[in-house]
Structures are given as C-alpha cells and as structure tokens.
mmCIF file of C-alpha atoms in Angstrom:
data_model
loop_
_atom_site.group_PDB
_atom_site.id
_atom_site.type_symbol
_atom_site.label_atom_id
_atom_site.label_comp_id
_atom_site.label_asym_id
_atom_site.label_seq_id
_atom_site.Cartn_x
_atom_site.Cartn_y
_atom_site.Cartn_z
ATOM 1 C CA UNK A 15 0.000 0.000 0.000
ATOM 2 C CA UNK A 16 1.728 3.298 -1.159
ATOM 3 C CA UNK A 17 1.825 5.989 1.204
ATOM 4 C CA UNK A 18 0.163 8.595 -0.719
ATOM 5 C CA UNK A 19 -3.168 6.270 -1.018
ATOM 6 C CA UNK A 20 -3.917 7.498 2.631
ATOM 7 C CA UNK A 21 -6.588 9.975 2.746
ATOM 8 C CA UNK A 22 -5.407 13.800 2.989
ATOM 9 C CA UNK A 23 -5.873 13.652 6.948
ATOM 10 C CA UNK A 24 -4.372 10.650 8.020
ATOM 11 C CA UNK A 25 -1.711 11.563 5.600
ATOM 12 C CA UNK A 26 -1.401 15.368 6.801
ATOM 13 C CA UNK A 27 -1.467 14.367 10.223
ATOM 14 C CA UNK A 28 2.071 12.472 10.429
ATOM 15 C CA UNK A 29 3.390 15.205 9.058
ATOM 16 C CA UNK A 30 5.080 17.870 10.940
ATOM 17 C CA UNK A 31 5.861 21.047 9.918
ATOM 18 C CA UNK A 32 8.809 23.004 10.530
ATOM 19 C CA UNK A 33 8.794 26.498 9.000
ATOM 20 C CA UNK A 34 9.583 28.059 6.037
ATOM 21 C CA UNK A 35 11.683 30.100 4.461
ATOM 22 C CA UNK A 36 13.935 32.245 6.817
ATOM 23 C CA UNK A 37 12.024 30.583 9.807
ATOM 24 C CA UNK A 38 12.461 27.060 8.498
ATOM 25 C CA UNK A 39 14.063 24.571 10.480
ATOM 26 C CA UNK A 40 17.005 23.066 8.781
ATOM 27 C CA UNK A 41 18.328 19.189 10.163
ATOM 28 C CA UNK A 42 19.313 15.522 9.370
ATOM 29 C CA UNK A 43 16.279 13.970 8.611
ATOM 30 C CA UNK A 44 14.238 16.956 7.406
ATOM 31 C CA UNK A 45 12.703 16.982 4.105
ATOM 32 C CA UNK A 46 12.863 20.034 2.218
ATOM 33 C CA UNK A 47 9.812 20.819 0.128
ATOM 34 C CA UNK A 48 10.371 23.009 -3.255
ATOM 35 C CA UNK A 49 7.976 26.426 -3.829
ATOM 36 C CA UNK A 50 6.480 26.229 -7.272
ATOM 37 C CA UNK A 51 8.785 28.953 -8.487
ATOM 38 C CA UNK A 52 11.724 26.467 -8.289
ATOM 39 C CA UNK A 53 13.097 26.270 -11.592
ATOM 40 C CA UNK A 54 16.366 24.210 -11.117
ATOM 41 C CA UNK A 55 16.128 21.385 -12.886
ATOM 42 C CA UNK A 56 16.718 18.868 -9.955
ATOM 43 C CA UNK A 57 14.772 21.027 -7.558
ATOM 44 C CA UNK A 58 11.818 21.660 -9.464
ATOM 45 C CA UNK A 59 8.846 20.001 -8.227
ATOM 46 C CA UNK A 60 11.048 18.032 -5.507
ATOM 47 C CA UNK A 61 11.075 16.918 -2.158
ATOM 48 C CA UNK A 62 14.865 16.412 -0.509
ATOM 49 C CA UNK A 63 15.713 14.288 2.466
ATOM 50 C CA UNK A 64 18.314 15.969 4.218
ATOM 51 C CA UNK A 65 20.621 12.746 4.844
ATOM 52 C CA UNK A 66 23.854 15.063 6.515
ATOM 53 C CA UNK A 67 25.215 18.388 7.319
ATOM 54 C CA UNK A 68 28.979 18.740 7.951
ATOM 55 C CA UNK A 69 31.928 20.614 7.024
ATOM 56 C CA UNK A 70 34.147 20.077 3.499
ATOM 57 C CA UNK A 71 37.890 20.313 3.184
ATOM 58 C CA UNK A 72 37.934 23.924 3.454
ATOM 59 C CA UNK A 73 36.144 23.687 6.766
ATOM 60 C CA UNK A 74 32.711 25.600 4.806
ATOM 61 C CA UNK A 75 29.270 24.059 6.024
ATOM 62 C CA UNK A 76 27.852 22.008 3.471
ATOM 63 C CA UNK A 77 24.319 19.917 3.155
ATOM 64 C CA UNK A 78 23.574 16.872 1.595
ATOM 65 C CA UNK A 79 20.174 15.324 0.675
ATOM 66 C CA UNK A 80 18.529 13.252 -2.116
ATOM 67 C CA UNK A 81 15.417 14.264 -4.238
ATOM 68 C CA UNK A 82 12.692 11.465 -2.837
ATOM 69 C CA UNK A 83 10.770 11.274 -5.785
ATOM 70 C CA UNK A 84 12.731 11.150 -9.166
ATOM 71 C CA UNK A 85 12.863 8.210 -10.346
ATOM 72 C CA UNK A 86 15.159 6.433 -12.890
ATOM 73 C CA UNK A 87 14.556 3.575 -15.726
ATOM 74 C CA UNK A 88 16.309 1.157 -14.043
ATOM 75 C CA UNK A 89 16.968 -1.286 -11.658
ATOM 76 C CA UNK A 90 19.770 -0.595 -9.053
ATOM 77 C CA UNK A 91 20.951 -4.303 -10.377
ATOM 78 C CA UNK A 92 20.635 -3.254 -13.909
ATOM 79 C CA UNK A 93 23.364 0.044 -12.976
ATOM 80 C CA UNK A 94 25.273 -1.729 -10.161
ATOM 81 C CA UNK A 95 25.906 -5.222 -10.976
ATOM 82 C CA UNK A 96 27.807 -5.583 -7.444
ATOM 83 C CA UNK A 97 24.448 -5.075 -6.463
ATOM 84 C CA UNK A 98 22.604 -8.632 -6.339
ATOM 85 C CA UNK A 99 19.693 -11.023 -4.891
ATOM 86 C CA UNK A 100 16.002 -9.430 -4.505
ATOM 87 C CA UNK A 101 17.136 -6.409 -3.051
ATOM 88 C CA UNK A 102 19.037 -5.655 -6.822
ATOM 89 C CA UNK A 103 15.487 -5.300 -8.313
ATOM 90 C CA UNK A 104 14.491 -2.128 -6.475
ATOM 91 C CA UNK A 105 13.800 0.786 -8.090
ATOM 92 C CA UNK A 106 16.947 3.562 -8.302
ATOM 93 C CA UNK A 107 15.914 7.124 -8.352
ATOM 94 C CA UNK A 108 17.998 9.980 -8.764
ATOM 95 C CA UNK A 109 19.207 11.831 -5.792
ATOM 96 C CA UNK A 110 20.444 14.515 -7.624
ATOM 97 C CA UNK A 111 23.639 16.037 -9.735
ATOM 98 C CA UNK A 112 26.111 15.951 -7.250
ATOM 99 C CA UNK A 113 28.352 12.929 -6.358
ATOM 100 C CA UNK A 114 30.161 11.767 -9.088
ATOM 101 C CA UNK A 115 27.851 8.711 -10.067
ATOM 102 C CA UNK A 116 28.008 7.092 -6.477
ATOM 103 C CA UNK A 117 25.084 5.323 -5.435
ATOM 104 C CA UNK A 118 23.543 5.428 -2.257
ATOM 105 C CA UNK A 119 21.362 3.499 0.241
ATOM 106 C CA UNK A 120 17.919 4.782 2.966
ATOM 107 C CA UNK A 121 16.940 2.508 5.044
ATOM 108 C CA UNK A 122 14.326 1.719 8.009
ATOM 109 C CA UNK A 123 16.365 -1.284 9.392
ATOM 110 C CA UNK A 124 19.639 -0.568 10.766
ATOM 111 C CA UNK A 125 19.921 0.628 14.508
ATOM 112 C CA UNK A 126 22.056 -1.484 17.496
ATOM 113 C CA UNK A 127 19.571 -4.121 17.326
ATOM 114 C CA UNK A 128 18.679 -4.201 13.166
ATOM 115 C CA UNK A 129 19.659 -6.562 10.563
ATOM 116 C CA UNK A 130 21.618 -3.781 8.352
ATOM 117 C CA UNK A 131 24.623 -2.609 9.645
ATOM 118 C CA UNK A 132 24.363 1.202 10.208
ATOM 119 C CA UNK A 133 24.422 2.069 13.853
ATOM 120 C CA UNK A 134 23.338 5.601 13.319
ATOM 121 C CA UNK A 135 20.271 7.102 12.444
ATOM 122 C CA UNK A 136 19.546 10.323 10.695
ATOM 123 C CA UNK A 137 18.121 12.674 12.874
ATOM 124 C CA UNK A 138 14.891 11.415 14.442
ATOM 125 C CA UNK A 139 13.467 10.419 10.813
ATOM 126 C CA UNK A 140 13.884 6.627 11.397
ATOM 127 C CA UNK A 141 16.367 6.224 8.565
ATOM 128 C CA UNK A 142 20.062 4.991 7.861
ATOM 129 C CA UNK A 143 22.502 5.056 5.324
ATOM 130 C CA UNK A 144 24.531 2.003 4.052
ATOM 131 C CA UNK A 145 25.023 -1.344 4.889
ATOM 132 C CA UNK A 146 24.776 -2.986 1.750
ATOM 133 C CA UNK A 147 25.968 -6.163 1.938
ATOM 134 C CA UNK A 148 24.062 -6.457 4.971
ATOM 135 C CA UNK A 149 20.788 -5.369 3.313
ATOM 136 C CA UNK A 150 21.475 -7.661 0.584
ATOM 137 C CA UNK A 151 21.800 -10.859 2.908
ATOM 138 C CA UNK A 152 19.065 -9.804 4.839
ATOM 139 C CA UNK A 153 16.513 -8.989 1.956
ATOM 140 C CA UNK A 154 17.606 -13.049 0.687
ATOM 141 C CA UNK A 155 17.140 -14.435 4.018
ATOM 142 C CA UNK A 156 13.786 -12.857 4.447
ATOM 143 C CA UNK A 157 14.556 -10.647 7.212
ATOM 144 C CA UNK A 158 13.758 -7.409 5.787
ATOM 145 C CA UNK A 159 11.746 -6.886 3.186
ATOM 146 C CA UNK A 160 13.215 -5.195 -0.382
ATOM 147 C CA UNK A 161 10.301 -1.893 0.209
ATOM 148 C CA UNK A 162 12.544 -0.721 3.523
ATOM 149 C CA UNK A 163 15.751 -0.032 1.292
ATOM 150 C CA UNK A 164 15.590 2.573 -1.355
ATOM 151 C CA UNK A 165 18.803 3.333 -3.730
ATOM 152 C CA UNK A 166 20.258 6.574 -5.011
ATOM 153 C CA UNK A 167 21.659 7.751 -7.839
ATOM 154 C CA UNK A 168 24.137 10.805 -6.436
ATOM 155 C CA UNK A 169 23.209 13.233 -4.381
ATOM 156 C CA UNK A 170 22.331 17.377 -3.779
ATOM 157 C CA UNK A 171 24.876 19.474 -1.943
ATOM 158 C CA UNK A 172 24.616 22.803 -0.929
ATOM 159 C CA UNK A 173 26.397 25.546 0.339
ATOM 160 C CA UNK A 174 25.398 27.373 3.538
ATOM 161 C CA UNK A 175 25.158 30.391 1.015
ATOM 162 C CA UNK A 176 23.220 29.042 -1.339
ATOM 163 C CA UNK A 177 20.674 27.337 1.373
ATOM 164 C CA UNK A 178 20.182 30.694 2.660
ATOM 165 C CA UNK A 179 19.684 31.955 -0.770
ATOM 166 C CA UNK A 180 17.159 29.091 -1.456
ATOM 167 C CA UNK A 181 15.204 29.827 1.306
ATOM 168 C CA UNK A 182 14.932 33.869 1.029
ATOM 169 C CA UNK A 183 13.034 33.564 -2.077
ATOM 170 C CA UNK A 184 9.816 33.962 -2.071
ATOM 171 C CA UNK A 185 6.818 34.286 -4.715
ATOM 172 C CA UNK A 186 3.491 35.363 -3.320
ATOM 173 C CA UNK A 187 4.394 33.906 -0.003
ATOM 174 C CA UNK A 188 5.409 30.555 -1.698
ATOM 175 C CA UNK A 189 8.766 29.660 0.022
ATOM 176 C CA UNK A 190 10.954 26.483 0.367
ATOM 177 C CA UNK A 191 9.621 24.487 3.595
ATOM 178 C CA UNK A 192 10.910 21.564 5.924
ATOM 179 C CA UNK A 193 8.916 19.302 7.075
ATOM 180 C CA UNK A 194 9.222 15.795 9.481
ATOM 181 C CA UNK A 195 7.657 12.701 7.352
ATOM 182 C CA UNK A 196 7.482 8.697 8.343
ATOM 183 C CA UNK A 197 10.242 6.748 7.136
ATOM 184 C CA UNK A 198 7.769 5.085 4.764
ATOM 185 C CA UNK A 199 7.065 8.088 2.737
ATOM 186 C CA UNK A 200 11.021 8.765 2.159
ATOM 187 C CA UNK A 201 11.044 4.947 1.483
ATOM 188 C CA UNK A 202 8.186 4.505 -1.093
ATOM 189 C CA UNK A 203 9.321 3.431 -4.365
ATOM 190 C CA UNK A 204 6.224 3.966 -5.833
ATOM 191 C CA UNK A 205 6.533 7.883 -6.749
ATOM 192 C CA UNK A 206 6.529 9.137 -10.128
ATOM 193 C CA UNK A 207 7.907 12.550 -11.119
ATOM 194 C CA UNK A 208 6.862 15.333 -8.431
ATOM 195 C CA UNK A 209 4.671 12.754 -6.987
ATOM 196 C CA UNK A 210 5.554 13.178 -3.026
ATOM 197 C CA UNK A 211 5.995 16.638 -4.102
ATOM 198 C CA UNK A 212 2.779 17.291 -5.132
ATOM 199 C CA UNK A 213 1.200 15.479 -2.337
ATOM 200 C CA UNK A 214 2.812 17.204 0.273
ATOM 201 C CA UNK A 215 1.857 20.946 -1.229
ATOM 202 C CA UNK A 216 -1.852 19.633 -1.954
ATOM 203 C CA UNK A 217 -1.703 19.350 1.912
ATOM 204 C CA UNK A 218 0.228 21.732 3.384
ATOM 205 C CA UNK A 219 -2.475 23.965 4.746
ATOM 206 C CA UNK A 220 -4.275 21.008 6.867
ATOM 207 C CA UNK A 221 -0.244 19.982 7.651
ATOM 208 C CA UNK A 222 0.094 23.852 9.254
ATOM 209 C CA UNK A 223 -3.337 23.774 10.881
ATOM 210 C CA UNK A 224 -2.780 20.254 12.477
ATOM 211 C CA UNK A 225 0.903 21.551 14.449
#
C-alpha cells in the first residue's frame, strides 16, 4: 500500500511542519519541500531528504540530501551489478547532480539491534545510510523486506550560502519548507515525477493547521 493512497488527513497528520523560508528549520532527517517557483532542474517540483550536514575540506558548512521522488529507468541491479539477490530489483531514483555517479542506500532497518549494519540514524526520521551487503543478505534471508531499502543515484549538496539563498526567495508567499515525514514516505518506491511533491503541497495547509 503506497503511502500517498492514505486519505489527505491521516496523511497530513504524520506530518510535521517546521517552517519556512527564513524561519524554516534546517536538520538531518528533514525533508525540504520546493515552492512552485523552483526552476532548477533537480529542484523543481522536488522533495529532498536531508541525509547530513557537515563541514568540506575547506572547513565551509555544506548539506547533503537526495530528491525522494525522481525516479530512474532502471533497476539498481541493472546500474550496479555488485548489487545482487532481490534487493538488486528495487527501483533507483535519482538523488540529484552531485556525487560523481556514487550510489547510495535509505533505510528503516539498521539501529544497534537491526539486521543492516548502520548504527546511526539520521536525525529522528527513522532512517540509515549504508550497509549494503548487509541489506542484501538480509533482503535473501527474508529478514527485511526489499520496500525498507531505497537506492540513489548521487546526491544534492549545498552551500550554507546558497541554502540561505534558497530559502529567502519567495513568490506570493510561496517559500521552500521543511517538514518531518514517516520513514515510509522517504522509502516509497512507488513515486513518479513530483509525486511526493505534489502530495505534500496539496496538503500543506491542513499539515500547518494540524501543528
């Protein structure tokens, strides 16, 4: 069952919203929710999960996420062949232009006591990256099941500069947002183009009314 077949309450009430633009509420684990004036052509119509903040080589603040719902033509098998067993037939969507053609795994079952190795979890959002091989053995074995892994085709980073220039513009009082969603709507595999997007504007209003 895909996450956006819930109706608009139950769906708008696990949802919480965290501000927008100059007020919003930046963190591992967020996901950042494009204004229709976006025209960037990774941006546009996206939602980003904001998988890490940190510092690069020249000690500048930099944050990473991937675009939830932009999905590719393939098969993370079919562009990784290291990549194998059920888990190889997932969907890969593209996390953005950033990266250098890595590829990159979200999932719901890592933790000290979960079957994928990756002790740490992003922010509160119930996520972790990596643990492949892991995820791979435990997808075979029947552990986990191939929907709680999702795979990446690079990545977005930005500046601290260009995240505050992101979120200062505005159009009619459209702004980028952040918002806190279950780790089943990052997860879904199911999104086309704008999809989540698109689902999460549609209802944003009931999301603000319900904090």
């Amino acid at each position: 069952k895909m996450a956006g077949d819930n109706p608009p309450n139950e769906f708008s009430r696990n949802i919480r919203y965290l501000g927008s633009g100059k007020d919003a509420i930046i963190r591992p684990g967020v996901v950042l929710v494009a204004p229709t004036h976006e025209y960037d052509h990774f941006l546009r119509r996206s939602a980003v999960f904001v998988y890490a903040i940190g510092v690069d080589e020249d000690e500048k603040t930099i944050l990473r996420g991937v675009v939830i719902d932009h999905p590719t033509a393939f098969t993370i098998g079919e562009m990784s062949p290291n990549i194998m067993g059920r888990v190889s037939e997932n969907q890969l969507f593209r996390g953005g232009y950033d990266g250098g053609g890595s590829a990159m795994l979200l999932h719901s079952a890592g933790g000290p006591d979960g079957p994928v190795k990756s002790d740490t979890m992003i922010g509160t959002s119930g996520l972790f990256e990596g643990g492949i091989v892991s995820a791979m053995e435990s997808v075979d074995a029947g552990v986990i099941d191939p929907y709680v892994c999702k795979f990446f085709f690079n990545y977005m980073q930005f500046t601290e500069i260009e995240l505050d220039n992101m979120f200062a513009g505005t159009e009619e009082g459209d702004e980028w947002m952040s918002l806190e969603i279950p780790a089943d709507y990052v997860l879904d595999s199911d999104y086309g183009r704008g999809e989540l997007w698109l689902k999460l504007r549609n209802n944003i209003k009931e999301i603000r009314d319900n904090q």
